Amino acid sequence: MITEKQIKAAAASDKAYSLRDGNGLFLEVRPSGTKVFVRKYRWRGTQRSDTLGSFPDLKLVEARSRAVEIGLQVKQKIDPRGERVERSRGGPKPKAKVQEVVPVERRYETLAGRFMEKRIAEGMALPTVKKVRRHIYKWELEKRRADGTVETIWMRSEAMRVFEGRDVGSIKPPEVLNLVERIQQQGHLEKAKDVHRKLGEIFDLAIALGYIEWNPARQVKRAIVRTKSGGLPGLTDAADVGALMRAVEEYDGSI
């Protein structure tokens, strides 16, 4: 994975070179100093390299979003370049389905990424960053292969699985309510509250950017079941308290 700091620091060389990010996404640094995002993938047995845009006109988070989208299109046998694929055997050529293209900057995942960047810039603690990414965005999972190498897999949050690729202006209050209630029904009450709260902040950001005029998460606040947090577990037996104090006293680890 690369960072915007690394991208900005990447200097031009006599020959073009690439910095790998993930999901087939590369940053190509050309001798002219131009920095271009490129997505590599295989289509019908042929290796392709599609140029997504130049940095800084195209932000890293937007390039990653487009890279994920291309991967999904390939899995669904949809040509990312817009060509119609997979004709029915022996049947007539199907008509191309016209799909509305959602601008990258208006997609849920782009706004969620911008929200994460904002909170990190504001000094959010690393453990909190990891928790929030798991709740409303995505996170990296390292999986060790049999040969000892490590494979990095992007895991999507429930919110990402529901809203990824969607125009933030198309997300309605009932969809937010259904997502939060589903998490509550799984027994994750605190997570449900945090997801609802963070979605509200993401939509607030979208309002500030002029993409939407009202916040669908705020509209369902009174419809969500409110739960009281239970008391924190504690030691009530004198013997247990004594054992705890001795354990603290004898602990020789670091802070």
Tab-separated table of C-alpha atoms in Angstrom:
chain	number	residue	atom	x	y	z
A	1	MET	CA	0.000	0.000	0.000
A	2	ILE	CA	1.152	3.509	-0.776
A	3	THR	CA	0.241	6.809	0.851
A	4	GLU	CA	-0.353	10.256	-0.585
A	5	LYS	CA	2.803	11.360	1.215
A	6	GLN	CA	4.814	8.775	-0.732
A	7	ILE	CA	3.117	9.816	-3.962
A	8	LYS	CA	4.025	13.463	-3.419
A	9	ALA	CA	7.617	12.509	-2.595
A	10	ALA	CA	8.041	10.233	-5.642
A	11	ALA	CA	10.598	11.925	-7.908
A	12	ALA	CA	10.871	11.572	-11.677
A	13	SER	CA	13.608	9.352	-13.104
A	14	ASP	CA	15.156	8.713	-16.518
A	15	LYS	CA	12.761	5.823	-16.934
A	16	ALA	CA	9.148	5.404	-15.864
A	17	TYR	CA	8.629	3.307	-12.737
A	18	SER	CA	5.650	2.108	-10.727
A	19	LEU	CA	4.599	2.070	-7.081
A	20	ARG	CA	2.220	-0.772	-6.243
A	21	ASP	CA	-0.843	-0.123	-4.099
A	22	GLY	CA	-3.203	-3.096	-4.187
A	23	ASN	CA	-6.181	-4.562	-6.119
A	24	GLY	CA	-4.100	-4.255	-9.297
A	25	LEU	CA	-3.654	-0.516	-8.771
A	26	PHE	CA	-0.297	1.111	-9.520
A	27	LEU	CA	1.032	4.646	-9.558
A	28	GLU	CA	3.192	5.187	-12.641
A	29	VAL	CA	5.803	7.941	-12.287
A	30	ARG	CA	6.885	9.112	-15.724
A	31	PRO	CA	10.148	10.883	-16.701
A	32	SER	CA	8.146	14.086	-17.237
A	33	GLY	CA	7.143	14.020	-13.573
A	34	THR	CA	3.524	13.126	-14.340
A	35	LYS	CA	2.049	10.654	-11.863
A	36	VAL	CA	-0.705	8.456	-13.258
A	37	PHE	CA	-2.886	5.817	-11.598
A	38	VAL	CA	-3.057	2.581	-13.615
A	39	ARG	CA	-5.293	-0.459	-12.978
A	40	LYS	CA	-4.042	-3.787	-14.337
A	41	TYR	CA	-6.393	-6.744	-14.825
A	42	ARG	CA	-7.004	-9.723	-17.089
A	43	TRP	CA	-9.858	-9.685	-19.564
A	44	ARG	CA	-10.582	-12.829	-21.594
A	45	GLY	CA	-7.037	-14.038	-21.086
A	46	THR	CA	-5.449	-10.732	-22.058
A	47	GLN	CA	-3.517	-8.501	-19.678
A	48	ARG	CA	-4.835	-4.949	-19.693
A	49	SER	CA	-3.621	-1.668	-18.220
A	50	ASP	CA	-6.214	1.092	-17.944
A	51	THR	CA	-5.237	4.646	-17.044
A	52	LEU	CA	-7.593	6.023	-14.373
A	53	GLY	CA	-6.274	9.583	-14.062
A	54	SER	CA	-3.396	11.761	-12.949
A	55	PHE	CA	-2.451	12.731	-9.404
A	56	PRO	CA	-3.381	15.104	-7.767
A	57	ASP	CA	-6.491	15.634	-9.964
A	58	LEU	CA	-7.440	12.077	-9.045
A	59	LYS	CA	-7.035	11.406	-5.327
A	60	LEU	CA	-5.655	8.124	-4.021
A	61	VAL	CA	-8.943	7.197	-2.335
A	62	GLU	CA	-10.804	7.802	-5.607
A	63	ALA	CA	-8.319	5.695	-7.576
A	64	ARG	CA	-8.732	2.854	-5.080
A	65	SER	CA	-12.503	3.073	-5.422
A	66	ARG	CA	-12.254	2.856	-9.209
A	67	ALA	CA	-9.825	-0.076	-8.938
A	68	VAL	CA	-12.316	-1.990	-6.768
A	69	GLU	CA	-15.108	-1.167	-9.225
A	70	ILE	CA	-13.099	-2.549	-12.147
A	71	GLY	CA	-12.450	-5.748	-10.204
A	72	LEU	CA	-16.175	-6.183	-9.540
A	73	GLN	CA	-17.010	-5.553	-13.207
A	74	VAL	CA	-14.523	-8.198	-14.332
A	75	LYS	CA	-15.977	-10.734	-11.859
A	76	GLN	CA	-19.466	-9.983	-13.216
A	77	LYS	CA	-18.150	-10.425	-16.797
A	78	ILE	CA	-18.762	-6.763	-17.583
A	79	ASP	CA	-16.053	-5.148	-19.670
A	80	PRO	CA	-14.682	-2.125	-17.720
A	81	ARG	CA	-14.107	-0.407	-21.060
A	82	GLY	CA	-17.806	-0.568	-21.827
A	83	GLU	CA	-17.826	-3.437	-24.317
A	84	ARG	CA	-20.696	-5.897	-24.125
A	85	VAL	CA	-19.644	-9.433	-23.160
A	86	GLU	CA	-20.921	-12.938	-22.686
A	87	ARG	CA	-23.453	-13.551	-25.411
A	88	SER	CA	-25.926	-16.363	-24.808
A	89	ARG	CA	-24.873	-19.563	-26.572
A	90	GLY	CA	-26.788	-19.917	-29.795
A	91	GLY	CA	-29.012	-16.996	-28.893
A	92	PRO	CA	-29.331	-13.474	-30.225
A	93	LYS	CA	-26.944	-10.747	-29.158
A	94	PRO	CA	-28.387	-9.179	-26.001
A	95	LYS	CA	-28.988	-5.471	-25.913
A	96	ALA	CA	-26.470	-3.499	-23.909
A	97	LYS	CA	-27.864	-2.439	-20.580
A	98	VAL	CA	-27.514	1.261	-20.010
A	99	GLN	CA	-26.412	1.967	-16.465
A	100	GLU	CA	-26.191	5.333	-14.823
A	101	VAL	CA	-22.589	6.188	-14.055
A	102	VAL	CA	-22.151	7.540	-10.544
A	103	PRO	CA	-19.385	10.164	-10.302
A	104	VAL	CA	-16.552	8.879	-8.115
A	105	GLU	CA	-16.694	11.859	-5.774
A	106	ARG	CA	-20.375	11.202	-4.987
A	107	ARG	CA	-20.019	7.503	-4.135
A	108	TYR	CA	-20.440	6.267	-0.591
A	109	GLU	CA	-16.976	4.698	-0.421
A	110	THR	CA	-15.345	7.943	-1.562
A	111	LEU	CA	-17.141	9.965	1.103
A	112	ALA	CA	-16.353	7.329	3.742
A	113	GLY	CA	-12.688	7.485	2.722
A	114	ARG	CA	-12.650	11.286	2.936
A	115	PHE	CA	-14.307	11.081	6.347
A	116	MET	CA	-11.588	8.673	7.556
A	117	GLU	CA	-8.832	10.977	6.244
A	118	LYS	CA	-10.448	13.931	8.028
A	119	ARG	CA	-10.684	12.120	11.375
A	120	ILE	CA	-7.096	10.859	11.107
A	121	ALA	CA	-5.907	14.410	10.366
A	122	GLU	CA	-7.790	15.549	13.462
A	123	GLY	CA	-5.742	13.163	15.593
A	124	MET	CA	-8.042	10.170	16.032
A	125	ALA	CA	-6.263	7.458	18.030
A	126	LEU	CA	-5.068	4.450	15.999
A	127	PRO	CA	-7.268	1.892	17.860
A	128	THR	CA	-10.297	4.098	17.167
A	129	VAL	CA	-9.284	4.460	13.518
A	130	LYS	CA	-9.208	0.665	13.164
A	131	LYS	CA	-12.615	0.320	14.828
A	132	VAL	CA	-14.240	2.976	12.661
A	133	ARG	CA	-12.787	1.452	9.471
A	134	ARG	CA	-14.334	-1.892	10.444
A	135	HIS	CA	-17.686	-0.258	11.092
A	136	ILE	CA	-18.223	1.993	8.076
A	137	TYR	CA	-15.347	1.528	5.605
A	138	LYS	CA	-12.902	-1.318	4.930
A	139	TRP	CA	-9.713	-2.716	6.394
A	140	GLU	CA	-6.745	-4.880	5.471
A	141	LEU	CA	-6.484	-8.499	6.566
A	142	GLU	CA	-3.168	-10.302	6.196
A	143	LYS	CA	-3.463	-13.988	5.307
A	144	ARG	CA	-0.423	-16.246	5.319
A	145	ARG	CA	-0.190	-18.615	2.364
A	146	ALA	CA	1.110	-22.175	2.509
A	147	ASP	CA	4.434	-21.083	1.003
A	148	GLY	CA	4.983	-18.619	3.857
A	149	THR	CA	4.211	-15.456	1.895
A	150	VAL	CA	1.594	-13.023	3.146
A	151	GLU	CA	-1.446	-12.033	1.091
A	152	THR	CA	-3.267	-8.789	1.884
A	153	ILE	CA	-7.044	-8.969	1.542
A	154	TRP	CA	-9.400	-5.999	1.692
A	155	MET	CA	-12.370	-6.695	3.959
A	156	ARG	CA	-15.505	-4.568	3.594
A	157	SER	CA	-17.718	-3.426	6.437
A	158	GLU	CA	-21.447	-4.160	6.397
A	159	ALA	CA	-22.080	-0.534	5.473
A	160	MET	CA	-19.699	-0.851	2.507
A	161	ARG	CA	-21.396	-4.042	1.327
A	162	VAL	CA	-24.762	-2.241	1.364
A	163	PHE	CA	-23.811	1.195	0.018
A	164	GLU	CA	-20.639	0.709	-2.057
A	165	GLY	CA	-20.947	2.264	-5.511
A	166	ARG	CA	-24.089	4.159	-4.544
A	167	ASP	CA	-24.604	7.882	-5.022
A	168	VAL	CA	-24.914	9.288	-1.493
A	169	GLY	CA	-27.958	11.220	-2.675
A	170	SER	CA	-29.769	7.970	-3.499
A	171	ILE	CA	-29.446	6.455	-0.005
A	172	LYS	CA	-32.793	6.625	1.797
A	173	PRO	CA	-33.621	6.582	5.544
A	174	PRO	CA	-35.221	3.076	5.450
A	175	GLU	CA	-31.950	1.639	4.105
A	176	VAL	CA	-29.989	3.170	6.978
A	177	LEU	CA	-32.578	1.909	9.463
A	178	ASN	CA	-32.480	-1.622	8.016
A	179	LEU	CA	-28.676	-1.729	8.266
A	180	VAL	CA	-28.588	-0.525	11.879
A	181	GLU	CA	-31.420	-2.838	12.959
A	182	ARG	CA	-29.695	-5.829	11.324
A	183	ILE	CA	-26.535	-5.139	13.328
A	184	GLN	CA	-28.627	-4.805	16.508
A	185	GLN	CA	-30.320	-8.142	15.814
A	186	GLN	CA	-26.874	-9.748	15.642
A	187	GLY	CA	-26.373	-8.662	19.260
A	188	HIS	CA	-23.830	-5.916	18.451
A	189	LEU	CA	-25.657	-3.077	20.189
A	190	GLU	CA	-22.719	-0.704	20.683
A	191	LYS	CA	-21.528	-1.329	17.132
A	192	ALA	CA	-24.997	-0.495	15.802
A	193	LYS	CA	-24.979	2.836	17.650
A	194	ASP	CA	-21.503	3.655	16.368
A	195	VAL	CA	-22.380	2.752	12.762
A	196	HIS	CA	-25.463	4.982	12.924
A	197	ARG	CA	-23.461	7.840	14.453
A	198	LYS	CA	-20.633	7.601	11.905
A	199	LEU	CA	-23.036	7.339	8.958
A	200	GLY	CA	-24.600	10.567	10.203
A	201	GLU	CA	-21.174	12.226	10.169
A	202	ILE	CA	-20.445	10.958	6.646
A	203	PHE	CA	-23.729	12.381	5.380
A	204	ASP	CA	-22.980	15.650	7.195
A	205	LEU	CA	-19.742	15.799	5.195
A	206	ALA	CA	-21.711	15.160	1.996
A	207	ILE	CA	-24.018	18.052	2.903
A	208	ALA	CA	-21.034	20.342	3.485
A	209	LEU	CA	-19.656	19.386	0.047
A	210	GLY	CA	-22.988	20.192	-1.589
A	211	TYR	CA	-23.795	16.622	-2.682
A	212	ILE	CA	-26.982	16.246	-0.610
A	213	GLU	CA	-29.323	18.594	1.243
A	214	TRP	CA	-30.492	16.421	4.118
A	215	ASN	CA	-29.110	13.620	6.263
A	216	PRO	CA	-30.889	10.230	5.944
A	217	ALA	CA	-29.206	8.919	9.105
A	218	ARG	CA	-30.614	11.786	11.191
A	219	GLN	CA	-34.108	11.059	9.872
A	220	VAL	CA	-34.224	7.607	11.505
A	221	LYS	CA	-32.799	8.587	14.895
A	222	ARG	CA	-36.135	8.237	16.694
A	223	ALA	CA	-37.010	4.998	14.873
A	224	ILE	CA	-33.948	3.114	16.099
A	225	VAL	CA	-34.364	1.038	19.253
A	226	ARG	CA	-32.411	2.675	22.035
A	227	THR	CA	-30.551	0.332	24.358
A	228	LYS	CA	-28.954	1.072	27.683
A	229	SER	CA	-25.416	-0.081	28.271
A	230	GLY	CA	-25.090	-2.688	30.986
A	231	GLY	CA	-22.888	-2.216	34.030
A	232	LEU	CA	-19.206	-2.971	33.633
A	233	PRO	CA	-18.068	-6.229	35.256
A	234	GLY	CA	-16.269	-5.827	38.551
A	235	LEU	CA	-14.827	-7.855	41.446
A	236	THR	CA	-17.077	-8.016	44.487
A	237	ASP	CA	-15.366	-10.714	46.552
A	238	ALA	CA	-12.534	-9.651	48.884
A	239	ALA	CA	-10.415	-12.688	47.958
A	240	ASP	CA	-10.716	-11.833	44.255
A	241	VAL	CA	-9.728	-8.227	44.906
A	242	GLY	CA	-6.681	-9.408	46.874
A	243	ALA	CA	-5.637	-11.715	44.046
A	244	LEU	CA	-5.943	-8.832	41.575
A	245	MET	CA	-3.781	-6.543	43.735
A	246	ARG	CA	-1.095	-9.240	44.068
A	247	ALA	CA	-1.137	-9.822	40.318
A	248	VAL	CA	-0.659	-6.095	39.695
A	249	GLU	CA	2.163	-5.926	42.206
A	250	GLU	CA	3.969	-8.908	40.700
A	251	TYR	CA	3.502	-7.856	37.064
A	252	ASP	CA	6.893	-7.309	35.407
A	253	GLY	CA	5.827	-6.402	31.868
A	254	SER	CA	6.030	-3.033	30.144
A	255	ILE	CA	3.420	-0.289	30.296
